[in-house]
Coordinates of C-alpha atoms in Angstrom, one line a residue:
M16 CA 85.8 -26.8 -19.7
L17 CA 86.5 -23.0 -20.6
H18 CA 86.2 -21.5 -17.5
A19 CA 89.1 -20.5 -16.0
R20 CA 90.2 -18.4 -12.9
I21 CA 90.3 -14.7 -13.9
S22 CA 93.1 -12.6 -12.6
A23 CA 93.9 -8.5 -13.1
S24 CA 96.4 -9.1 -15.6
D25 CA 93.4 -10.5 -17.9
A26 CA 92.9 -6.8 -18.4
S27 CA 95.4 -6.0 -21.0
P28 CA 96.1 -6.2 -24.5
A29 CA 96.7 -9.8 -24.1
G30 CA 93.1 -10.1 -22.6
D31 CA 91.7 -8.2 -25.7
A32 CA 93.2 -11.2 -27.4
T33 CA 91.5 -13.9 -24.7
I34 CA 88.0 -12.3 -24.9
S35 CA 88.1 -12.5 -28.9
V36 CA 89.6 -16.0 -28.9
L37 CA 86.8 -17.5 -26.1
L38 CA 83.9 -15.6 -27.7
S39 CA 85.0 -17.8 -31.3
Q40 CA 85.8 -20.5 -29.4
I41 CA 82.1 -20.4 -27.8
T42 CA 80.7 -19.9 -31.1
Q43 CA 82.3 -23.1 -32.8
G44 CA 81.2 -25.1 -29.9
I45 CA 77.8 -24.0 -29.5
D46 CA 77.5 -24.9 -33.6
A47 CA 79.3 -28.1 -33.2
R48 CA 77.2 -29.4 -30.8
F49 CA 73.5 -28.1 -31.6
V50 CA 74.2 -29.4 -35.0
T51 CA 75.0 -32.9 -34.0
V52 CA 71.8 -32.7 -31.5
G53 CA 69.8 -31.5 -34.5
K54 CA 70.5 -34.7 -36.4
T55 CA 69.9 -37.1 -33.7
L56 CA 66.8 -35.6 -33.0
A57 CA 66.1 -35.9 -36.7
Q58 CA 66.7 -39.6 -36.8
A59 CA 64.4 -40.2 -33.9
V60 CA 61.5 -38.3 -35.6
E61 CA 62.5 -40.5 -38.5
S62 CA 62.6 -43.9 -36.5
I63 CA 59.1 -43.0 -35.0
D64 CA 57.8 -43.0 -38.7
G65 CA 59.2 -46.6 -38.6
I66 CA 57.2 -47.4 -35.5
V67 CA 54.1 -46.2 -37.1
T68 CA 54.5 -47.6 -40.4
A69 CA 55.2 -51.3 -38.8
L70 CA 52.2 -51.1 -36.2
R71 CA 49.8 -49.9 -39.4
E72 CA 51.0 -52.6 -41.2
A73 CA 50.4 -54.9 -38.3
T74 CA 46.6 -53.7 -37.5
S75 CA 46.0 -53.6 -41.7
T76 CA 46.3 -57.6 -41.0
F77 CA 43.1 -57.8 -38.9
E78 CA 41.0 -55.1 -40.3
A79 CA 41.3 -56.4 -44.3
G80 CA 42.3 -59.5 -46.5
E81 CA 42.5 -63.3 -45.7
G82 CA 43.9 -62.4 -41.9
A83 CA 40.2 -60.5 -41.4
A84 CA 38.5 -63.3 -42.7
A85 CA 40.2 -66.0 -41.3
V86 CA 38.8 -66.0 -37.9
S87 CA 35.2 -65.6 -39.1
N88 CA 35.8 -68.7 -41.7
L89 CA 36.7 -70.5 -38.0
T90 CA 33.8 -69.8 -36.7
T91 CA 31.1 -70.5 -39.7
A92 CA 33.0 -74.1 -40.0
A93 CA 32.4 -74.7 -36.4
R94 CA 29.0 -73.9 -36.7
R95 CA 28.6 -76.0 -39.6
L96 CA 29.9 -78.7 -38.1
S97 CA 27.8 -78.6 -34.8
G98 CA 24.5 -78.1 -37.4
V99 CA 25.4 -81.2 -39.3
G100 CA 23.4 -83.5 -37.0
H101 CA 19.7 -81.3 -37.7
Q102 CA 21.1 -81.2 -41.4
M103 CA 21.1 -84.9 -41.2
Q104 CA 18.1 -85.0 -39.6
G105 CA 16.5 -83.0 -42.5
R106 CA 18.5 -85.2 -45.4
A107 CA 16.9 -88.6 -44.2
Q108 CA 13.6 -87.1 -44.0
E109 CA 14.2 -85.8 -47.4
M110 CA 15.6 -89.6 -48.6
G111 CA 12.6 -91.1 -46.9
E112 CA 10.2 -89.4 -49.1
I113 CA 12.4 -89.9 -52.4
Q114 CA 12.8 -93.9 -51.7
Q115 CA 8.7 -93.8 -51.3
A116 CA 8.4 -91.6 -54.3
S117 CA 10.4 -93.7 -56.3
R118 CA 9.0 -97.0 -55.1
R119 CA 5.7 -95.5 -56.3
L120 CA 7.5 -94.9 -59.7
S121 CA 8.6 -98.2 -59.8
A122 CA 4.7 -99.6 -59.4
H123 CA 3.4 -97.0 -61.9
I124 CA 6.1 -97.9 -64.2
A125 CA 5.4 -101.6 -63.7
E126 CA 1.8 -101.0 -64.8
V127 CA 2.4 -99.4 -67.7
K128 CA 4.5 -101.9 -68.6
K129 CA 1.8 -104.5 -68.3
S130 CA -0.8 -102.4 -69.9
L131 CA 1.5 -102.0 -73.1
H132 CA 2.0 -105.7 -72.6
V133 CA -1.6 -106.2 -72.5
L134 CA -2.0 -104.0 -75.5
H135 CA 0.4 -106.0 -77.4
I136 CA -1.5 -109.0 -76.9
F137 CA -4.8 -107.2 -77.8
G138 CA -3.1 -106.1 -81.2
L139 CA -2.2 -110.2 -81.8
N140 CA -5.8 -110.8 -81.3
V141 CA -6.9 -108.5 -83.9
K142 CA -5.2 -110.1 -86.3
I143 CA -7.0 -113.3 -85.5
A144 CA -10.1 -111.8 -85.3
A145 CA -9.8 -110.3 -88.6
S146 CA -8.8 -113.4 -90.4
G147 CA -5.7 -111.7 -92.2
A148 CA -7.9 -108.8 -93.3
D149 CA -5.0 -106.2 -94.4
T150 CA -6.9 -103.4 -93.1
F151 CA -6.9 -104.9 -89.6
V152 CA -3.7 -106.8 -89.9
D153 CA -1.7 -103.2 -90.9
F154 CA -3.8 -101.4 -87.9
A155 CA -2.3 -104.2 -85.7
N156 CA 1.2 -103.9 -87.2
T157 CA 1.5 -100.1 -87.0
M158 CA -0.1 -100.4 -82.9
S159 CA 3.0 -102.9 -82.2
G160 CA 5.4 -101.0 -83.2
Q161 CA 4.3 -97.9 -81.4
L162 CA 3.8 -100.4 -78.0
A163 CA 7.9 -101.3 -78.7
A164 CA 8.7 -98.0 -78.9
G165 CA 6.4 -97.5 -75.6
E166 CA 8.2 -100.4 -74.2
A167 CA 11.5 -99.1 -74.8
E168 CA 11.0 -95.8 -72.7
V169 CA 9.9 -97.8 -69.9
G170 CA 12.9 -99.6 -70.3
A171 CA 15.0 -96.6 -70.0
L172 CA 12.8 -95.2 -67.1
Q173 CA 12.9 -98.1 -65.0
A174 CA 17.5 -98.2 -65.6
K175 CA 16.7 -94.3 -64.3
L176 CA 15.0 -95.6 -61.2
E177 CA 17.8 -98.5 -60.6
G178 CA 20.3 -95.6 -61.0
L179 CA 18.6 -93.1 -58.6
A180 CA 18.2 -96.2 -55.8
T181 CA 22.0 -96.7 -56.2
S182 CA 22.8 -93.3 -55.8
L183 CA 20.5 -93.1 -52.7
R184 CA 22.4 -96.2 -51.6
S185 CA 25.6 -94.5 -51.1
M186 CA 24.0 -91.6 -49.9
E187 CA 23.0 -93.3 -46.9
H188 CA 25.9 -95.5 -46.4
N189 CA 28.0 -91.8 -46.5
D190 CA 25.1 -90.2 -44.2
R191 CA 25.5 -93.2 -41.5
L192 CA 29.3 -92.7 -41.9
L193 CA 28.8 -89.3 -41.2
A194 CA 26.7 -89.9 -38.3
S195 CA 29.2 -91.9 -36.6
E196 CA 31.9 -89.1 -36.8
C197 CA 29.5 -86.8 -35.6
Q198 CA 28.7 -88.8 -32.2
R199 CA 32.7 -89.1 -31.6
V200 CA 33.5 -85.3 -32.3
V201 CA 30.3 -83.5 -31.7
P202 CA 29.8 -81.5 -29.8
H203 CA 33.2 -80.7 -27.9
V204 CA 35.1 -80.4 -31.2
P205 CA 32.9 -77.6 -32.9
D206 CA 32.7 -76.1 -29.4
R207 CA 35.9 -75.8 -29.0
L208 CA 36.9 -74.4 -32.3
E209 CA 34.1 -71.8 -31.9
A210 CA 35.8 -70.8 -28.5
D211 CA 38.8 -71.1 -29.8
A212 CA 38.1 -68.6 -32.8
A213 CA 36.3 -66.3 -30.6
A214 CA 39.2 -66.2 -28.1
L215 CA 41.5 -65.3 -30.8
R216 CA 39.3 -62.5 -32.5
K217 CA 39.1 -60.8 -28.7
H218 CA 43.3 -61.2 -28.5
Q219 CA 43.5 -60.1 -32.3
A220 CA 41.0 -57.2 -31.0
M221 CA 43.4 -56.3 -27.8
L222 CA 46.6 -56.5 -30.1
S223 CA 45.0 -54.0 -32.8
E224 CA 43.7 -51.9 -29.6
L225 CA 47.5 -52.0 -28.6
A226 CA 49.1 -51.0 -31.9
E227 CA 46.9 -48.0 -32.0
K228 CA 48.1 -46.9 -28.5
N229 CA 51.4 -47.4 -29.4
A230 CA 50.8 -45.3 -32.5
V231 CA 49.1 -42.7 -30.9
L232 CA 52.1 -42.9 -28.4
A233 CA 54.4 -42.6 -30.9
R234 CA 53.0 -39.7 -32.8
S235 CA 52.9 -37.9 -30.1
I236 CA 56.3 -38.2 -28.8
Q237 CA 57.2 -37.4 -32.6
G238 CA 55.2 -34.3 -32.2
S239 CA 56.8 -33.6 -28.8
V240 CA 60.2 -34.2 -30.6
A241 CA 59.7 -32.2 -33.5
N242 CA 58.7 -29.3 -31.2
V243 CA 61.9 -29.6 -29.8
L244 CA 63.6 -29.7 -33.2
G245 CA 62.2 -26.5 -33.9
A246 CA 63.2 -24.9 -30.7
I247 CA 66.7 -26.4 -30.9
Q248 CA 67.6 -23.1 -32.7
V249 CA 68.1 -22.0 -29.5
G250 CA 71.9 -22.8 -30.3
D251 CA 71.7 -20.7 -33.3
I252 CA 70.5 -17.7 -31.7
A253 CA 73.3 -17.9 -29.0
R254 CA 75.7 -18.3 -31.9
Q255 CA 74.1 -15.3 -33.8
R256 CA 74.3 -13.0 -30.8
L257 CA 77.8 -14.1 -29.7
E258 CA 78.9 -13.3 -33.0
H259 CA 77.6 -9.9 -32.9
V260 CA 79.3 -9.3 -29.6
L261 CA 82.6 -10.5 -31.3
Q262 CA 82.4 -8.1 -34.3
G263 CA 81.3 -5.5 -31.8
Y264 CA 84.2 -5.6 -29.8
A265 CA 86.7 -6.1 -32.7
D266 CA 85.0 -3.3 -34.4
M267 CA 85.5 -1.1 -31.6
Q268 CA 89.1 -2.1 -30.9
A269 CA 89.8 -1.2 -34.3
T270 CA 88.0 1.7 -34.6
L271 CA 89.5 3.3 -31.5
A272 CA 93.0 2.4 -32.4
T273 CA 92.8 4.4 -35.6
A274 CA 90.3 7.3 -34.1
G275 CA 93.0 9.7 -32.6
L276 CA 90.6 10.5 -29.7
C277 CA 92.0 12.4 -26.6
A278 CA 92.4 10.1 -23.6
E279 CA 89.4 11.1 -21.7
D280 CA 87.1 10.8 -25.0
E281 CA 88.4 7.2 -25.5
A282 CA 87.8 5.8 -22.2
A283 CA 84.3 7.1 -22.2
T284 CA 83.9 6.2 -25.8
R285 CA 85.4 2.6 -24.9
D286 CA 83.2 2.4 -21.1
H287 CA 79.8 2.7 -23.2
L288 CA 80.6 0.4 -26.2
L289 CA 81.5 -2.2 -23.5
R290 CA 78.8 -2.0 -21.4
L291 CA 76.3 -2.4 -24.2
L292 CA 78.3 -5.2 -25.5
L293 CA 78.7 -6.8 -21.6
A294 CA 74.8 -6.2 -21.3
Q295 CA 74.5 -8.0 -24.8
L296 CA 76.6 -10.9 -23.6
T297 CA 74.6 -10.9 -20.2
S298 CA 71.4 -11.3 -22.1
S299 CA 72.7 -13.7 -24.6
A300 CA 74.4 -16.1 -21.4
Q301 CA 70.7 -15.6 -19.6
E302 CA 69.0 -16.5 -22.6
F303 CA 71.2 -19.3 -23.4
R304 CA 71.0 -20.6 -20.0
T305 CA 67.5 -20.3 -19.6
E306 CA 66.1 -21.9 -23.2
T307 CA 68.6 -24.8 -23.1
Q308 CA 67.4 -25.5 -19.5
A309 CA 64.0 -25.9 -21.0
L310 CA 64.8 -27.9 -23.7
V311 CA 66.7 -30.2 -21.4
R312 CA 63.1 -30.3 -19.1
A313 CA 61.4 -31.1 -22.5
L314 CA 63.6 -33.9 -23.3
R315 CA 63.4 -35.4 -20.0
G316 CA 59.2 -35.3 -19.9
M317 CA 59.7 -37.6 -23.4
V318 CA 61.5 -40.1 -21.6
P319 CA 58.5 -41.6 -19.7
E320 CA 56.5 -41.6 -22.9
A321 CA 59.8 -43.3 -24.5
D322 CA 59.6 -45.9 -21.4
R323 CA 55.8 -46.5 -21.8
L324 CA 55.9 -47.0 -25.5
I325 CA 58.8 -49.8 -24.8
A326 CA 56.5 -51.4 -22.3
L327 CA 53.4 -51.3 -24.9
S328 CA 55.7 -53.0 -27.6
K329 CA 56.5 -55.7 -24.8
G330 CA 53.0 -56.4 -24.3
G331 CA 52.2 -57.3 -27.6
G332 CA 54.6 -60.5 -27.1
S333 CA 53.6 -64.1 -29.1
E334 CA 53.0 -66.5 -26.0
D335 CA 49.2 -65.5 -25.8
G336 CA 49.0 -65.8 -29.6
Q337 CA 51.0 -69.0 -29.9
V338 CA 48.5 -70.7 -27.3
F339 CA 45.9 -70.0 -29.3
L340 CA 47.7 -71.1 -32.8
R341 CA 48.2 -74.5 -30.8
S342 CA 44.8 -74.9 -29.6
L343 CA 43.1 -74.2 -33.1
E344 CA 45.5 -76.6 -34.7
A345 CA 44.7 -79.5 -32.0
G346 CA 40.6 -78.6 -32.7
I347 CA 41.2 -78.5 -36.6
A348 CA 43.2 -82.0 -36.7
E349 CA 40.5 -83.4 -34.3
A350 CA 37.6 -82.0 -36.9
S351 CA 39.7 -82.9 -40.2
A352 CA 37.9 -86.4 -40.2
M353 CA 34.7 -85.3 -39.8
I354 CA 34.9 -82.7 -42.1
A355 CA 36.4 -85.3 -44.9
Q356 CA 33.3 -87.5 -43.9
L357 CA 31.1 -84.6 -44.2
Q358 CA 32.5 -83.9 -47.4
L359 CA 32.0 -87.3 -48.9
A360 CA 28.3 -86.6 -47.4
D361 CA 27.9 -82.9 -49.3
A362 CA 29.7 -84.8 -52.6
Q363 CA 27.1 -88.0 -52.8
A364 CA 24.4 -85.6 -52.0
A365 CA 25.1 -83.1 -54.9
E366 CA 25.4 -86.1 -57.0
T367 CA 22.1 -87.7 -55.5
L368 CA 20.6 -84.4 -56.4
R369 CA 22.0 -84.5 -60.1
I370 CA 20.3 -87.6 -60.4
I371 CA 17.2 -86.7 -59.3
V372 CA 17.1 -83.7 -61.2
D373 CA 17.8 -85.8 -64.2
T374 CA 15.3 -88.7 -63.7
V375 CA 12.6 -85.4 -63.2
D376 CA 13.7 -84.5 -66.9
D377 CA 13.6 -87.9 -68.0
L378 CA 10.5 -88.8 -66.6
T379 CA 9.1 -85.3 -67.8
G380 CA 10.5 -86.1 -71.8
R381 CA 9.4 -90.0 -71.5
A382 CA 5.8 -89.3 -69.8
A383 CA 5.0 -86.9 -72.9
A384 CA 5.8 -89.5 -75.2
M385 CA 3.9 -91.9 -73.7
R386 CA 0.9 -89.7 -73.3
I387 CA 1.0 -89.3 -77.3
L388 CA 1.2 -93.1 -77.5
R389 CA -1.3 -93.7 -75.7
I390 CA -3.6 -91.1 -77.9
E391 CA -2.6 -92.6 -81.0
V392 CA -3.6 -96.2 -79.6
Q393 CA -6.7 -94.6 -78.5
Q394 CA -7.4 -93.3 -82.0
M395 CA -6.6 -96.7 -83.7
A396 CA -8.9 -98.3 -81.8
I397 CA -11.4 -96.0 -82.7
N398 CA -10.4 -96.7 -86.5
I399 CA -10.9 -100.3 -86.0
G400 CA -14.2 -99.7 -84.5
L401 CA -15.4 -98.0 -87.3
K402 CA -13.8 -100.5 -89.9
C403 CA -15.8 -103.1 -88.1
R404 CA -19.1 -101.7 -88.9
R405 CA -18.4 -102.1 -92.9
V406 CA -17.1 -105.7 -92.2
E407 CA -19.9 -107.4 -90.5
A408 CA -18.5 -111.0 -90.9
I409 CA -15.7 -110.1 -88.5
G410 CA -16.6 -107.0 -87.6
R411 CA -18.2 -107.9 -84.0
P412 CA -15.2 -110.0 -82.5
V413 CA -12.7 -106.7 -83.7
A414 CA -15.1 -104.4 -82.3
V415 CA -15.1 -106.1 -78.9
I416 CA -11.1 -105.9 -78.8
A417 CA -11.7 -102.5 -80.2
N418 CA -12.9 -101.5 -77.2
E419 CA -10.8 -103.2 -74.8
I420 CA -7.7 -101.6 -76.5
R421 CA -10.1 -98.0 -75.7
A422 CA -10.5 -99.4 -72.0
S423 CA -6.5 -100.3 -71.6
S424 CA -5.3 -96.9 -73.2
D425 CA -7.4 -94.8 -70.5
S426 CA -6.1 -96.7 -67.7
L427 CA -2.7 -96.1 -69.3
D428 CA -3.6 -92.6 -69.3
Q429 CA -4.3 -92.7 -65.6
T430 CA -1.0 -94.0 -64.9
I431 CA 1.3 -91.8 -66.9
K432 CA -0.9 -89.2 -65.0
Q433 CA 0.3 -90.7 -61.7
I434 CA 4.1 -90.9 -63.2
T435 CA 3.8 -87.1 -64.0
A436 CA 2.8 -86.5 -60.3
E437 CA 5.5 -88.5 -58.9
S438 CA 7.6 -86.3 -61.3
A439 CA 6.7 -83.0 -60.1
G440 CA 7.1 -84.3 -56.2
L441 CA 10.6 -85.1 -57.0
G442 CA 11.1 -81.8 -58.5
A443 CA 10.1 -80.4 -55.2
I444 CA 12.3 -82.4 -53.2
S445 CA 15.4 -81.7 -55.2
L446 CA 14.6 -77.8 -55.1
R447 CA 14.7 -78.3 -51.0
M448 CA 17.8 -80.1 -51.3
R449 CA 19.4 -77.4 -53.4
K450 CA 17.7 -74.8 -51.1
H451 CA 19.3 -77.0 -48.1
A452 CA 22.8 -77.8 -49.5
D453 CA 23.1 -74.0 -50.3
A454 CA 22.2 -73.0 -46.9
H455 CA 25.1 -75.6 -45.5
V456 CA 28.2 -74.6 -47.6
G457 CA 31.4 -74.7 -45.5
Q458 CA 35.0 -74.6 -45.5
D459 CA 36.6 -78.1 -46.1
S460 CA 39.6 -78.9 -44.3
D461 CA 42.0 -77.4 -46.9
G462 CA 40.1 -74.2 -46.1
L463 CA 40.5 -74.3 -42.5
A464 CA 44.0 -74.8 -42.8
S465 CA 44.2 -71.9 -45.3
S466 CA 42.7 -69.9 -42.3
L467 CA 44.9 -71.3 -39.8
S468 CA 47.9 -70.2 -42.1
A469 CA 46.3 -67.0 -42.6
I470 CA 46.1 -66.0 -39.0
R471 CA 49.4 -67.2 -38.0
E472 CA 51.2 -65.0 -40.9
G473 CA 48.7 -62.6 -39.1
A474 CA 50.3 -63.3 -36.0
L475 CA 54.0 -63.4 -37.4
R476 CA 53.3 -60.1 -38.8
T477 CA 52.1 -58.5 -35.2
E478 CA 55.2 -59.8 -33.9
Q479 CA 57.5 -58.2 -36.0
A480 CA 55.9 -55.1 -35.9
M481 CA 56.0 -54.7 -32.0
A482 CA 59.9 -56.3 -32.2
V483 CA 60.3 -53.1 -34.9
S484 CA 58.3 -50.9 -32.1
E485 CA 60.4 -52.2 -29.4
R486 CA 63.4 -51.6 -31.1
M487 CA 62.9 -48.5 -32.3
A488 CA 61.4 -47.1 -29.4
S489 CA 64.3 -48.1 -27.5
G490 CA 66.5 -46.3 -30.1
L491 CA 64.4 -43.4 -29.5
L492 CA 65.0 -43.1 -25.7
G493 CA 68.6 -43.7 -26.3
A494 CA 68.8 -40.8 -28.6
L495 CA 66.3 -38.7 -25.8
R496 CA 69.1 -39.2 -23.4
S497 CA 72.1 -38.7 -25.8
T498 CA 70.8 -35.8 -26.8
T499 CA 69.8 -34.5 -23.1
D500 CA 73.1 -35.6 -22.0
E501 CA 74.6 -33.2 -24.5
L502 CA 72.5 -30.3 -24.0
E503 CA 72.9 -30.8 -20.6
Q504 CA 76.9 -30.6 -21.4
S505 CA 76.2 -27.3 -23.3
L506 CA 75.4 -25.7 -20.2
D507 CA 79.1 -25.7 -19.2
L508 CA 79.5 -23.2 -22.0
G509 CA 77.6 -20.7 -19.7
D510 CA 80.6 -21.2 -17.5
A511 CA 82.9 -19.7 -20.2
L512 CA 80.4 -16.7 -20.6
E513 CA 80.3 -15.9 -17.3
R514 CA 84.2 -15.4 -17.6
I515 CA 84.1 -13.4 -20.5
E516 CA 82.0 -11.1 -18.3
D517 CA 84.5 -11.1 -16.0
L518 CA 87.1 -9.9 -18.5
L519 CA 84.9 -7.5 -20.1
T520 CA 84.1 -6.2 -16.5
I521 CA 87.4 -6.1 -15.6
E522 CA 88.5 -4.3 -18.7
L523 CA 85.6 -2.0 -18.1
G524 CA 87.6 -1.0 -14.5
R525 CA 84.9 0.8 -12.7
D526 CA 81.3 0.3 -11.6
V527 CA 79.8 3.8 -12.3
P528 CA 79.3 4.8 -16.0
L529 CA 81.8 7.6 -17.1
A530 CA 79.7 10.5 -18.1
L531 CA 79.6 11.7 -21.9
E532 CA 78.5 15.3 -21.6
G533 CA 80.8 17.1 -23.7
R534 CA 82.7 14.3 -25.1
D535 CA 83.0 13.4 -28.5
D536 CA 80.6 10.8 -29.0
Q537 CA 80.8 9.8 -32.9
I538 CA 83.0 7.2 -32.5
I539 CA 80.0 5.6 -30.1
R540 CA 77.2 6.5 -32.5
A541 CA 79.3 4.6 -35.7
V542 CA 79.9 1.7 -34.2
M543 CA 76.5 1.3 -32.3
E544 CA 75.1 1.7 -36.1
R545 CA 77.0 -0.7 -37.3
M546 CA 76.0 -3.2 -34.5
A547 CA 72.5 -2.1 -34.7
R548 CA 72.6 -3.2 -38.6
S549 CA 74.2 -6.6 -37.9
Y550 CA 71.1 -8.0 -35.2
T551 CA 69.0 -10.2 -36.4
M552 CA 67.2 -11.1 -32.8
A553 CA 64.4 -8.8 -31.0
S554 CA 66.2 -9.5 -27.8
E555 CA 69.1 -7.9 -29.2
R556 CA 67.4 -4.6 -30.3
M557 CA 65.8 -4.2 -26.9
V558 CA 69.4 -4.5 -25.0
H559 CA 70.3 -1.8 -27.8
E560 CA 67.8 0.6 -27.1
A561 CA 68.8 1.2 -23.1
F562 CA 72.3 2.6 -24.6
L563 CA 70.8 4.8 -27.9
L564 CA 72.0 8.5 -27.7
P565 CA 70.3 11.4 -28.0
G566 CA 69.1 11.7 -31.3
M567 CA 69.7 8.2 -32.6
A568 CA 67.0 6.5 -34.0
R569 CA 65.2 3.9 -31.9
L570 CA 65.3 0.3 -33.1
I571 CA 62.0 -1.0 -32.1
A572 CA 58.4 0.7 -32.6
D573 CA 56.0 1.3 -29.8
K574 CA 53.6 -1.1 -31.7
P575 CA 54.5 -4.7 -32.5
I576 CA 55.8 -5.1 -35.7
S577 CA 53.6 -7.4 -38.2
S578 CA 55.5 -10.1 -39.9
A579 CA 54.8 -8.8 -43.1
S580 CA 57.1 -5.2 -42.0
P581 CA 60.7 -4.7 -42.4
G582 CA 62.4 -6.4 -39.9
G583 CA 59.4 -8.6 -38.8
S584 CA 61.5 -11.7 -40.1
A585 CA 64.2 -11.3 -37.4
D586 CA 61.6 -10.9 -34.9
D587 CA 60.3 -14.0 -35.7
D588 CA 63.1 -15.5 -34.7
D589 CA 62.8 -14.9 -31.1
A590 CA 59.0 -15.6 -31.0
L591 CA 59.5 -18.8 -33.0
F592 CA 61.2 -20.8 -30.6
D593 CA 58.8 -19.2 -27.7
D594 CA 56.1 -21.1 -29.7
A595 CA 58.3 -24.2 -30.7
L596 CA 58.7 -25.1 -27.0
F597 CA 55.9 -24.1 -25.2

């Protein structure tokens, strides 16, 4: 501490040196301490930037990207599993309709095959009845070739229906396995998955809210620290004012040493200037102590907020999140067998759907070909009938056969129409299956694992962000406390200022000012004018005004000086301090 016991011996040339040395030491001490405080607070502002950034990254995990969709995907998958039973009922009904349509198609194709066989026999009968007549034999041979092509179409249709039947059997087998798995895990596994997903969503919302509260609190502390950082110029203000006192004191001593004034004039001059310097010193010391104490109170007021920030950061611990993760992992493991079986069943249903569509396309094309065949056969029968009129010997039996051919072709036409109708029915079923399949698209086990991985990554990032927040908040708390301690120690400088006040008072040697009437006051005016030019604070000018001699120019106008006027920037120093802190 610079404060020391004062004795009458201090009011001597050695005392003059003591005043100068003490003022110099104080200005250096203020500068060193407040520079350190400023750096510490600037680092605190940067730490809060780090807290806000880390928390922003944590909340972004839940608000965008894979992390945001993961919980929703889990819920969707759980609901898909819960709806498998209803889906299977619908698919079983569709399979029943397909099987019935396939059986009817098989019967119709058998009828077509039978009709073609009968027509083939009629062709042979034409040859026999015509007794080898070339015209009728050619007709019979042509019809035989067309019937052979028709039989090939029928064989291809039968192969398609057999492939569809095989696919339907596989589909039934996979659905039976799926039904068995469904009985094992539904409804408890999907319900558990959905409940866990809902709980995790709630937990994430809590973490997001907590992170937002942390960020808001951190920004509030940052604003307060920034205000204090702006107000920390109290040290610079005190240093400047003390430097001006030191300069004024040195100027007074040097000027009086060479002025050659008489003893009475020198005493009056020294008395007036010392009282001005003492007033400036007292004002500076009081302002320094008052404003430094205000800074200390402001910093102490931030400590509870920093403590709260640490507590909030600890509240984002990973225990609850790990519980949710373990529960989700167990639920997904239980559901994996059903999900795998559901994938197989869906894949087989998709394959059956593909075969149905292919069969419908094939039926449509081959039915069209058989319709053309039927028309050609019917035309041949008509032509045979016309030829029979010209050949009376063989015409009657051949005409009878031609009529049978026409009757068979008409029957074939009806069967082909039924095949076309069944084909349209299969097409409608395939459209329903496609619609239902699209409505039940869900995640596979890999997709659920990816969702879990995204949730785990989000939880890790949140833990890290909260850890950063807690660590930096602890550092911030330490910075606030160390800064407060440093500023409180700076109040000791006020004791040294009081010592200088005592030294100046001793140097004055009297309570009542010496009269200046009739004295040479030129030295007073010259020194005061030089001091006035050095002032940078409005408070200095206000003190100076009280010591002006008659005829000296005032330093403060009657009306406030605007910031755009000369000297406005100097007045702003005090105003800036007041605004920054309050």
